[in-house]
mmCIF file of C-alpha atoms and ligand atoms in Angstrom:
data_model
loop_
_atom_site.group_PDB
_atom_site.id
_atom_site.type_symbol
_atom_site.label_atom_id
_atom_site.label_comp_id
_atom_site.label_asym_id
_atom_site.label_seq_id
_atom_site.Cartn_x
_atom_site.Cartn_y
_atom_site.Cartn_z
ATOM 1 C CA GLU A 991 179.864 -21.275 21.992
ATOM 2 C CA ALA A 992 183.179 -22.871 21.235
ATOM 3 C CA GLU A 993 182.131 -22.946 17.601
ATOM 4 C CA LEU A 994 182.290 -19.143 17.367
ATOM 5 C CA ILE A 995 186.087 -19.464 17.232
ATOM 6 C CA HIS A 996 188.457 -21.534 15.114
ATOM 7 C CA MET A 997 192.223 -21.644 15.068
ATOM 8 C CA PHE A 998 194.266 -20.810 11.996
ATOM 9 C CA LYS A 999 198.072 -20.918 12.123
ATOM 10 C CA GLY A 1000 197.814 -20.835 15.892
ATOM 11 C CA ILE A 1001 195.674 -17.696 16.013
ATOM 12 C CA PRO A 1002 192.011 -17.592 17.120
ATOM 13 C CA PHE A 1003 189.646 -16.256 14.433
ATOM 14 C CA THR A 1004 185.868 -15.975 14.532
ATOM 15 C CA ILE A 1005 183.877 -18.092 12.120
ATOM 16 C CA ARG A 1006 183.201 -14.872 10.201
ATOM 17 C CA SER A 1007 186.672 -15.454 8.739
ATOM 18 C CA SER A 1008 186.352 -18.757 6.906
ATOM 19 C CA PRO A 1009 189.327 -21.140 6.932
ATOM 20 C CA GLU A 1010 189.132 -21.270 3.113
ATOM 21 C CA LEU A 1011 189.464 -17.497 2.874
ATOM 22 C CA LEU A 1012 192.344 -17.449 5.340
ATOM 23 C CA LYS A 1013 194.101 -20.170 3.354
ATOM 24 C CA SER A 1014 193.653 -18.291 0.102
ATOM 25 C CA LEU A 1015 195.182 -15.043 1.397
ATOM 26 C CA ASP A 1016 198.620 -16.236 0.328
ATOM 27 C CA THR A 1017 197.627 -15.946 -3.309
ATOM 28 C CA PHE A 1018 195.832 -12.620 -2.984
ATOM 29 C CA ASP A 1019 196.598 -10.241 -5.803
ATOM 30 C CA ALA A 1020 197.509 -6.819 -4.409
ATOM 31 C CA ARG A 1021 197.561 -3.615 -6.438
ATOM 32 C CA GLU A 1022 200.351 -1.097 -6.106
ATOM 33 C CA ASP A 1023 197.951 1.652 -5.071
ATOM 34 C CA ASP A 1024 196.167 -0.362 -2.367
ATOM 35 C CA VAL A 1025 196.306 1.227 1.071
ATOM 36 C CA LEU A 1026 196.126 -1.058 4.109
ATOM 37 C CA LEU A 1027 194.799 0.051 7.494
ATOM 38 C CA VAL A 1028 196.190 -2.325 10.068
ATOM 39 C CA SER A 1029 195.374 -2.753 13.744
ATOM 40 C CA TYR A 1030 194.916 -5.110 16.599
ATOM 41 C CA PRO A 1031 191.178 -4.978 17.440
ATOM 42 C CA LYS A 1032 189.999 -2.011 19.535
ATOM 43 C CA SER A 1033 192.954 0.224 18.750
ATOM 44 C CA GLY A 1034 191.066 2.896 16.808
ATOM 45 C CA THR A 1035 190.526 1.174 13.468
ATOM 46 C CA HIS A 1036 187.249 2.955 12.719
ATOM 47 C CA TRP A 1037 188.654 6.309 13.688
ATOM 48 C CA LEU A 1038 191.633 5.864 11.378
ATOM 49 C CA ALA A 1039 189.413 4.568 8.569
ATOM 50 C CA GLY A 1040 186.999 7.478 8.915
ATOM 51 C CA VAL A 1041 189.801 10.009 8.685
ATOM 52 C CA THR A 1042 191.629 8.295 5.827
ATOM 53 C CA ALA A 1043 188.568 7.868 3.621
ATOM 54 C CA LYS A 1044 187.761 11.583 4.012
ATOM 55 C CA LEU A 1045 191.206 12.667 2.801
ATOM 56 C CA TYR A 1046 190.541 11.616 -0.785
ATOM 57 C CA ASN A 1047 188.598 13.687 -3.254
ATOM 58 C CA THR A 1048 188.829 10.942 -5.843
ATOM 59 C CA GLN A 1049 186.839 7.727 -5.908
ATOM 60 C CA VAL A 1050 188.091 5.294 -3.276
ATOM 61 C CA THR A 1051 186.441 2.271 -1.719
ATOM 62 C CA LEU A 1052 186.839 1.475 1.948
ATOM 63 C CA THR A 1053 186.397 -2.292 1.786
ATOM 64 C CA SER A 1054 185.458 -4.698 4.542
ATOM 65 C CA PRO A 1055 188.465 -6.340 6.242
ATOM 66 C CA ILE A 1056 190.429 -8.633 3.999
ATOM 67 C CA GLU A 1057 190.069 -11.555 6.411
ATOM 68 C CA PHE A 1058 186.309 -11.142 6.775
ATOM 69 C CA GLY A 1059 183.980 -13.457 4.869
ATOM 70 C CA ASP A 1060 184.357 -16.578 2.784
ATOM 71 C CA ILE A 1061 186.280 -17.561 -0.289
ATOM 72 C CA SER A 1062 184.222 -15.252 -2.544
ATOM 73 C CA LYS A 1063 185.889 -12.318 -0.812
ATOM 74 C CA LEU A 1064 188.971 -12.159 -3.006
ATOM 75 C CA GLU A 1065 186.851 -12.199 -6.150
ATOM 76 C CA GLU A 1066 184.755 -9.370 -4.722
ATOM 77 C CA LEU A 1067 187.839 -7.248 -4.035
ATOM 78 C CA ASN A 1068 189.241 -8.074 -7.474
ATOM 79 C CA LYS A 1069 186.147 -6.691 -9.120
ATOM 80 C CA LEU A 1070 186.468 -3.252 -7.554
ATOM 81 C CA SER A 1071 187.589 -0.783 -10.168
ATOM 82 C CA SER A 1072 188.347 2.074 -7.788
ATOM 83 C CA LYS A 1073 191.306 2.484 -5.491
ATOM 84 C CA ARG A 1074 190.989 0.229 -2.466
ATOM 85 C CA ILE A 1075 191.506 1.091 1.188
ATOM 86 C CA ILE A 1076 191.643 -2.281 2.889
ATOM 87 C CA PRO A 1077 191.404 -2.744 6.660
ATOM 88 C CA THR A 1078 192.862 -5.766 8.419
ATOM 89 C CA HIS A 1079 193.609 -7.167 11.869
ATOM 90 C CA LEU A 1080 196.168 -9.649 10.502
ATOM 91 C CA ASP A 1081 199.625 -9.786 12.006
ATOM 92 C CA TYR A 1082 202.566 -9.071 9.706
ATOM 93 C CA ASN A 1083 203.341 -12.728 9.105
ATOM 94 C CA MET A 1084 199.852 -13.549 7.897
ATOM 95 C CA LEU A 1085 199.557 -10.559 5.602
ATOM 96 C CA PRO A 1086 199.223 -11.645 1.943
ATOM 97 C CA PRO A 1087 202.803 -11.594 0.593
ATOM 98 C CA ASN A 1088 201.745 -9.589 -2.455
ATOM 99 C CA PHE A 1089 201.163 -6.468 -0.368
ATOM 100 C CA LYS A 1090 204.756 -6.732 0.820
ATOM 101 C CA LYS A 1091 206.184 -7.437 -2.617
ATOM 102 C CA LYS A 1092 204.391 -4.479 -4.162
ATOM 103 C CA LYS A 1093 205.325 -2.242 -1.227
ATOM 104 C CA CYS A 1094 201.758 -1.076 -0.751
ATOM 105 C CA LYS A 1095 201.283 1.731 1.733
ATOM 106 C CA MET A 1096 200.249 0.491 5.161
ATOM 107 C CA ILE A 1097 199.164 2.444 8.215
ATOM 108 C CA TYR A 1098 199.421 0.655 11.554
ATOM 109 C CA ILE A 1099 197.507 2.092 14.477
ATOM 110 C CA SER A 1100 198.195 0.998 17.995
ATOM 111 C CA ARG A 1101 196.965 1.937 21.468
ATOM 112 C CA ASN A 1102 198.007 1.534 25.061
ATOM 113 C CA PRO A 1103 197.389 -2.208 25.480
ATOM 114 C CA LYS A 1104 195.753 -1.636 28.866
ATOM 115 C CA ASP A 1105 193.052 0.498 27.259
ATOM 116 C CA THR A 1106 192.869 -1.935 24.346
ATOM 117 C CA ALA A 1107 192.218 -4.761 26.818
ATOM 118 C CA VAL A 1108 189.425 -2.832 28.531
ATOM 119 C CA SER A 1109 187.852 -1.888 25.218
ATOM 120 C CA MET A 1110 188.043 -5.502 24.058
ATOM 121 C CA TYR A 1111 186.466 -6.706 27.299
ATOM 122 C CA HIS A 1112 183.381 -4.588 26.626
ATOM 123 C CA TYR A 1113 183.387 -5.752 23.017
ATOM 124 C CA TYR A 1114 183.389 -9.381 24.163
ATOM 125 C CA ARG A 1115 180.381 -8.609 26.340
ATOM 126 C CA ASP A 1116 178.402 -6.769 23.669
ATOM 127 C CA ASN A 1117 179.331 -8.616 20.484
ATOM 128 C CA PRO A 1118 177.358 -11.814 19.778
ATOM 129 C CA ASN A 1119 180.126 -13.026 17.442
ATOM 130 C CA LEU A 1120 182.513 -13.401 20.369
ATOM 131 C CA PRO A 1121 182.442 -15.939 23.205
ATOM 132 C CA THR A 1122 180.919 -14.946 26.538
ATOM 133 C CA VAL A 1123 183.143 -13.672 29.299
ATOM 134 C CA ASP A 1124 181.698 -13.349 32.752
ATOM 135 C CA THR A 1125 184.026 -10.975 34.508
ATOM 136 C CA TRP A 1126 186.785 -8.490 33.872
ATOM 137 C CA THR A 1127 189.083 -10.701 35.945
ATOM 138 C CA ALA A 1128 188.463 -13.650 33.642
ATOM 139 C CA PHE A 1129 188.995 -11.531 30.543
ATOM 140 C CA PHE A 1130 192.183 -9.983 31.876
ATOM 141 C CA ASP A 1131 193.700 -13.470 32.179
ATOM 142 C CA LEU A 1132 192.691 -14.397 28.643
ATOM 143 C CA PHE A 1133 194.099 -11.141 27.275
ATOM 144 C CA VAL A 1134 197.532 -11.400 28.858
ATOM 145 C CA LYS A 1135 197.789 -15.014 27.716
ATOM 146 C CA GLY A 1136 196.836 -14.063 24.162
ATOM 147 C CA ASP A 1137 193.823 -16.363 24.386
ATOM 148 C CA VAL A 1138 191.600 -13.875 22.610
ATOM 149 C CA VAL A 1139 190.527 -13.320 19.052
ATOM 150 C CA CYS A 1140 193.456 -12.221 16.843
ATOM 151 C CA GLY A 1141 195.862 -13.677 19.395
ATOM 152 C CA SER A 1142 198.388 -11.956 21.604
ATOM 153 C CA TRP A 1143 198.484 -8.156 21.534
ATOM 154 C CA PHE A 1144 202.239 -8.379 22.132
ATOM 155 C CA ASP A 1145 202.915 -10.692 19.203
ATOM 156 C CA HIS A 1146 200.766 -8.584 16.908
ATOM 157 C CA PHE A 1147 202.492 -5.362 17.848
ATOM 158 C CA LEU A 1148 205.981 -6.853 17.669
ATOM 159 C CA SER A 1149 205.359 -8.420 14.257
ATOM 160 C CA TRP A 1150 204.537 -4.970 12.874
ATOM 161 C CA GLU A 1151 207.050 -2.991 14.864
ATOM 162 C CA GLU A 1152 209.798 -4.919 13.128
ATOM 163 C CA HIS A 1153 208.736 -3.101 9.948
ATOM 164 C CA ALA A 1154 207.982 0.287 11.453
ATOM 165 C CA ASN A 1155 210.861 1.893 9.584
ATOM 166 C CA ASP A 1156 209.938 0.482 6.186
ATOM 167 C CA LYS A 1157 209.255 3.396 3.851
ATOM 168 C CA ASN A 1158 205.798 2.140 2.973
ATOM 169 C CA ILE A 1159 204.653 1.811 6.585
ATOM 170 C CA LEU A 1160 203.330 4.578 8.846
ATOM 171 C CA PHE A 1161 203.047 3.881 12.572
ATOM 172 C CA LEU A 1162 200.414 5.768 14.549
ATOM 173 C CA PHE A 1163 199.236 5.846 18.145
ATOM 174 C CA TYR A 1164 195.660 6.339 19.302
ATOM 175 C CA GLU A 1165 196.858 8.574 22.119
ATOM 176 C CA ASP A 1166 198.580 10.912 19.643
ATOM 177 C CA MET A 1167 195.335 11.225 17.714
ATOM 178 C CA LYS A 1168 193.562 12.163 20.937
ATOM 179 C CA LYS A 1169 196.237 14.728 21.742
ATOM 180 C CA ASP A 1170 196.523 16.464 18.394
ATOM 181 C CA LEU A 1171 194.303 15.079 15.659
ATOM 182 C CA PRO A 1172 195.072 17.748 13.019
ATOM 183 C CA LYS A 1173 198.777 16.975 13.330
ATOM 184 C CA ILE A 1174 198.237 13.263 12.750
ATOM 185 C CA VAL A 1175 195.762 13.823 9.926
ATOM 186 C CA LYS A 1176 198.351 16.028 8.228
ATOM 187 C CA GLU A 1177 200.918 13.273 8.710
ATOM 188 C CA ILE A 1178 198.591 10.711 7.135
ATOM 189 C CA SER A 1179 197.874 12.965 4.157
ATOM 190 C CA LEU A 1180 201.585 13.547 3.509
ATOM 191 C CA PHE A 1181 202.281 9.829 3.809
ATOM 192 C CA LEU A 1182 199.569 9.106 1.258
ATOM 193 C CA GLY A 1183 200.895 11.814 -1.042
ATOM 194 C CA LEU A 1184 197.710 13.850 -0.870
ATOM 195 C CA ASN A 1185 197.504 17.586 -1.026
ATOM 196 C CA VAL A 1186 194.963 18.589 1.604
ATOM 197 C CA SER A 1187 194.452 22.177 2.709
ATOM 198 C CA ASP A 1188 194.570 23.127 6.379
ATOM 199 C CA ASN A 1189 190.927 24.097 6.127
ATOM 200 C CA ASP A 1190 189.967 20.678 4.886
ATOM 201 C CA ILE A 1191 192.019 19.084 7.632
ATOM 202 C CA GLN A 1192 190.162 21.113 10.265
ATOM 203 C CA ASP A 1193 186.897 20.059 8.707
ATOM 204 C CA ILE A 1194 187.863 16.378 8.625
ATOM 205 C CA CYS A 1195 188.881 16.535 12.284
ATOM 206 C CA LYS A 1196 185.567 18.063 13.255
ATOM 207 C CA LYS A 1197 183.678 15.311 11.465
ATOM 208 C CA SER A 1198 185.896 12.643 13.018
ATOM 209 C CA SER A 1199 185.413 13.476 16.673
ATOM 210 C CA PHE A 1200 184.105 10.682 18.863
ATOM 211 C CA SER A 1201 180.749 12.391 19.376
ATOM 212 C CA GLU A 1202 180.260 13.129 15.653
ATOM 213 C CA MET A 1203 181.141 9.605 14.615
ATOM 214 C CA LYS A 1204 178.962 8.089 17.314
ATOM 215 C CA SER A 1205 175.943 10.209 16.483
ATOM 216 C CA ASP A 1206 176.418 9.631 12.732
ATOM 217 C CA THR A 1207 176.204 5.943 13.442
ATOM 218 C CA GLU A 1208 173.122 6.322 15.606
ATOM 219 C CA LYS A 1209 171.423 8.500 13.013
ATOM 220 C CA GLU A 1210 172.504 6.080 10.318
ATOM 221 C CA ASN A 1211 174.226 8.828 8.391
ATOM 222 C CA SER A 1212 176.770 6.156 7.760
ATOM 223 C CA ASP A 1213 175.816 2.611 6.917
ATOM 224 C CA PRO A 1214 175.360 0.957 10.325
ATOM 225 C CA SER A 1215 175.973 -2.464 8.821
ATOM 226 C CA HIS A 1216 179.391 -1.597 7.431
ATOM 227 C CA THR A 1217 182.356 -1.886 9.736
ATOM 228 C CA VAL A 1218 186.070 -2.106 9.224
ATOM 229 C CA CYS A 1219 186.310 -4.730 11.969
ATOM 230 C CA ALA A 1220 186.168 -8.382 10.968
ATOM 231 C CA LEU A 1221 184.473 -9.166 14.277
ATOM 232 C CA THR A 1222 181.145 -7.406 13.791
ATOM 233 C CA SER A 1223 178.945 -5.750 11.194
ATOM 234 C CA ASN A 1224 177.250 -3.628 13.811
ATOM 235 C CA ARG A 1225 178.781 -0.164 13.936
ATOM 236 C CA ARG A 1226 176.816 0.635 17.066
ATOM 237 C CA LEU A 1227 179.114 -1.644 19.043
ATOM 238 C CA ILE A 1228 182.155 0.447 18.213
ATOM 239 C CA PHE A 1229 181.653 3.866 19.797
ATOM 240 C CA ARG A 1230 181.719 3.160 23.511
ATOM 241 C CA LYS A 1231 183.752 5.757 25.422
ATOM 242 C CA GLY A 1232 186.627 6.870 23.234
ATOM 243 C CA ALA A 1233 188.885 7.901 26.110
ATOM 244 C CA VAL A 1234 192.505 7.524 27.149
ATOM 245 C CA GLY A 1235 193.106 5.854 30.505
ATOM 246 C CA ASP A 1236 189.853 3.965 31.062
ATOM 247 C CA TRP A 1237 192.028 1.072 32.243
ATOM 248 C CA LYS A 1238 192.345 2.896 35.556
ATOM 249 C CA ASN A 1239 188.667 2.197 36.161
ATOM 250 C CA HIS A 1240 189.154 -1.542 35.644
ATOM 251 C CA PHE A 1241 192.661 -2.721 36.590
ATOM 252 C CA THR A 1242 193.260 -3.648 40.221
ATOM 253 C CA PRO A 1243 196.726 -2.693 41.542
ATOM 254 C CA LYS A 1244 197.632 -6.366 41.406
ATOM 255 C CA GLN A 1245 196.521 -6.729 37.795
ATOM 256 C CA ASN A 1246 198.465 -3.604 36.962
ATOM 257 C CA ARG A 1247 201.654 -5.027 38.443
ATOM 258 C CA ARG A 1248 201.163 -8.314 36.638
ATOM 259 C CA PHE A 1249 200.486 -6.530 33.364
ATOM 260 C CA GLU A 1250 203.606 -4.419 33.652
ATOM 261 C CA GLU A 1251 205.727 -7.454 34.429
ATOM 262 C CA ILE A 1252 204.455 -9.242 31.345
ATOM 263 C CA PHE A 1253 204.749 -6.073 29.265
ATOM 264 C CA ASN A 1254 208.349 -5.482 30.288
ATOM 265 C CA GLU A 1255 209.271 -9.065 29.581
ATOM 266 C CA LYS A 1256 207.519 -9.345 26.213
ATOM 267 C CA MET A 1257 208.561 -5.894 25.042
ATOM 268 C CA LYS A 1258 212.156 -5.925 26.224
ATOM 269 C CA LEU A 1259 213.463 -5.749 22.657
ATOM 270 C CA SER A 1260 210.862 -3.242 21.531
ATOM 271 C CA LYS A 1261 212.086 0.247 20.689
ATOM 272 C CA MET A 1262 208.584 1.643 20.686
ATOM 273 C CA ALA A 1263 207.464 0.294 24.040
ATOM 274 C CA LYS A 1264 208.120 3.695 25.573
ATOM 275 C CA SER A 1265 205.671 5.476 23.288
ATOM 276 C CA LEU A 1266 203.028 3.062 24.458
ATOM 277 C CA THR A 1267 203.753 3.384 28.130
ATOM 278 C CA TYR A 1268 203.661 7.116 28.649
ATOM 279 C CA GLU A 1269 200.165 6.755 30.020
ATOM 280 C CA PHE A 1270 201.012 3.852 32.314
HETATM 281 P P1 A3P B 313 186.546 2.283 23.702
HETATM 282 O O1 A3P B 313 185.924 0.919 23.761
HETATM 283 O O2 A3P B 313 187.644 2.446 24.709
HETATM 284 O O3 A3P B 313 185.541 3.381 23.784
HETATM 285 P P2 A3P B 313 188.229 -0.180 16.807
HETATM 286 O O4 A3P B 313 187.684 0.813 15.839
HETATM 287 O O5 A3P B 313 189.605 -0.626 16.490
HETATM 288 O O6 A3P B 313 187.254 -1.297 17.037
HETATM 289 O O7 A3P B 313 188.409 0.584 18.202
HETATM 290 C C1 A3P B 313 187.288 0.972 18.953
HETATM 291 C C2 A3P B 313 187.726 1.946 20.030
HETATM 292 O O8 A3P B 313 188.031 3.209 19.415
HETATM 293 C C3 A3P B 313 186.616 2.205 21.033
HETATM 294 O O9 A3P B 313 187.268 2.438 22.273
HETATM 295 C C4 A3P B 313 185.983 3.449 20.438
HETATM 296 O O10 A3P B 313 185.214 4.184 21.344
HETATM 297 C C5 A3P B 313 187.208 4.219 19.993
HETATM 298 N N1 A3P B 313 186.890 5.249 18.994
HETATM 299 C C6 A3P B 313 186.161 5.111 17.860
HETATM 300 N N2 A3P B 313 186.042 6.283 17.220
HETATM 301 C C7 A3P B 313 186.705 7.196 17.963
HETATM 302 C C8 A3P B 313 186.935 8.600 17.825
HETATM 303 N N3 A3P B 313 186.443 9.296 16.794
HETATM 304 N N4 A3P B 313 187.669 9.209 18.776
HETATM 305 C C9 A3P B 313 188.156 8.524 19.828
HETATM 306 N N5 A3P B 313 187.965 7.205 20.014
HETATM 307 C C10 A3P B 313 187.248 6.541 19.091
#
């Protein structure tokens, strides 16, 4: 079991991200027109990717996550002739420096960490690439300590928040997508410099609802072995509930108090903490 995980620069990765690949990321050759989709796991990565890929009417390739695979990965991405949309769960510090130098566009999606924790708990239970956890209580402790794959939610968020005002970075929240998807899709299209009609936006939103995406995956309208999460290739593990506030069905009052204490402490310098806590 322990061999499912290895540490790289202090962060737990699954063995699906080889140490050689992780080491080579520093030399990765970015292209100016690359678009990065960035998230901590279980924040709505597939939802964002589905929407973004549909906005283009030119040839684009939604690749597998940059940190997924072995050393041949970089070669594989180099060979792609079309524009690349590249997902990643890396924190800002581990991101290949070339993406920063070339000011590639990056979209960061984040979600109420309480719901992220609950979603990740179910993922740990269902995903054979992740270690076993027996109970929600046990997982809650691992999550708040950052002893989970991709490390601490807080560190990840803070590393990206520091760059939230960079011109090439767009910050999004899962809860805003739930509230008004057309508005956010419009925002994404403007950020990417795409001219998308309101009709097309409506259409994209319809095709990107939780139920549509889930049933597409079950009917294999989309390739069920292609995910934008480095932690599984099984799309069927992704579409669980798709709701805001499921944490209320899992957190005990005591866990909730402990979480808020840790949140307030870790996020005391965060300007965005408020946007994340409106559902607390
Ligand atoms: P739940 O486990 O709470 O249901 P990621 O893509 O980063 O792995 O995130 C997965 C989470 O996003 C899951 O949360 C999943 O159900 C939710 N999700 C995926 N597609 C969605 C959609 N179209 N609308 C709302 N939520 C969606």
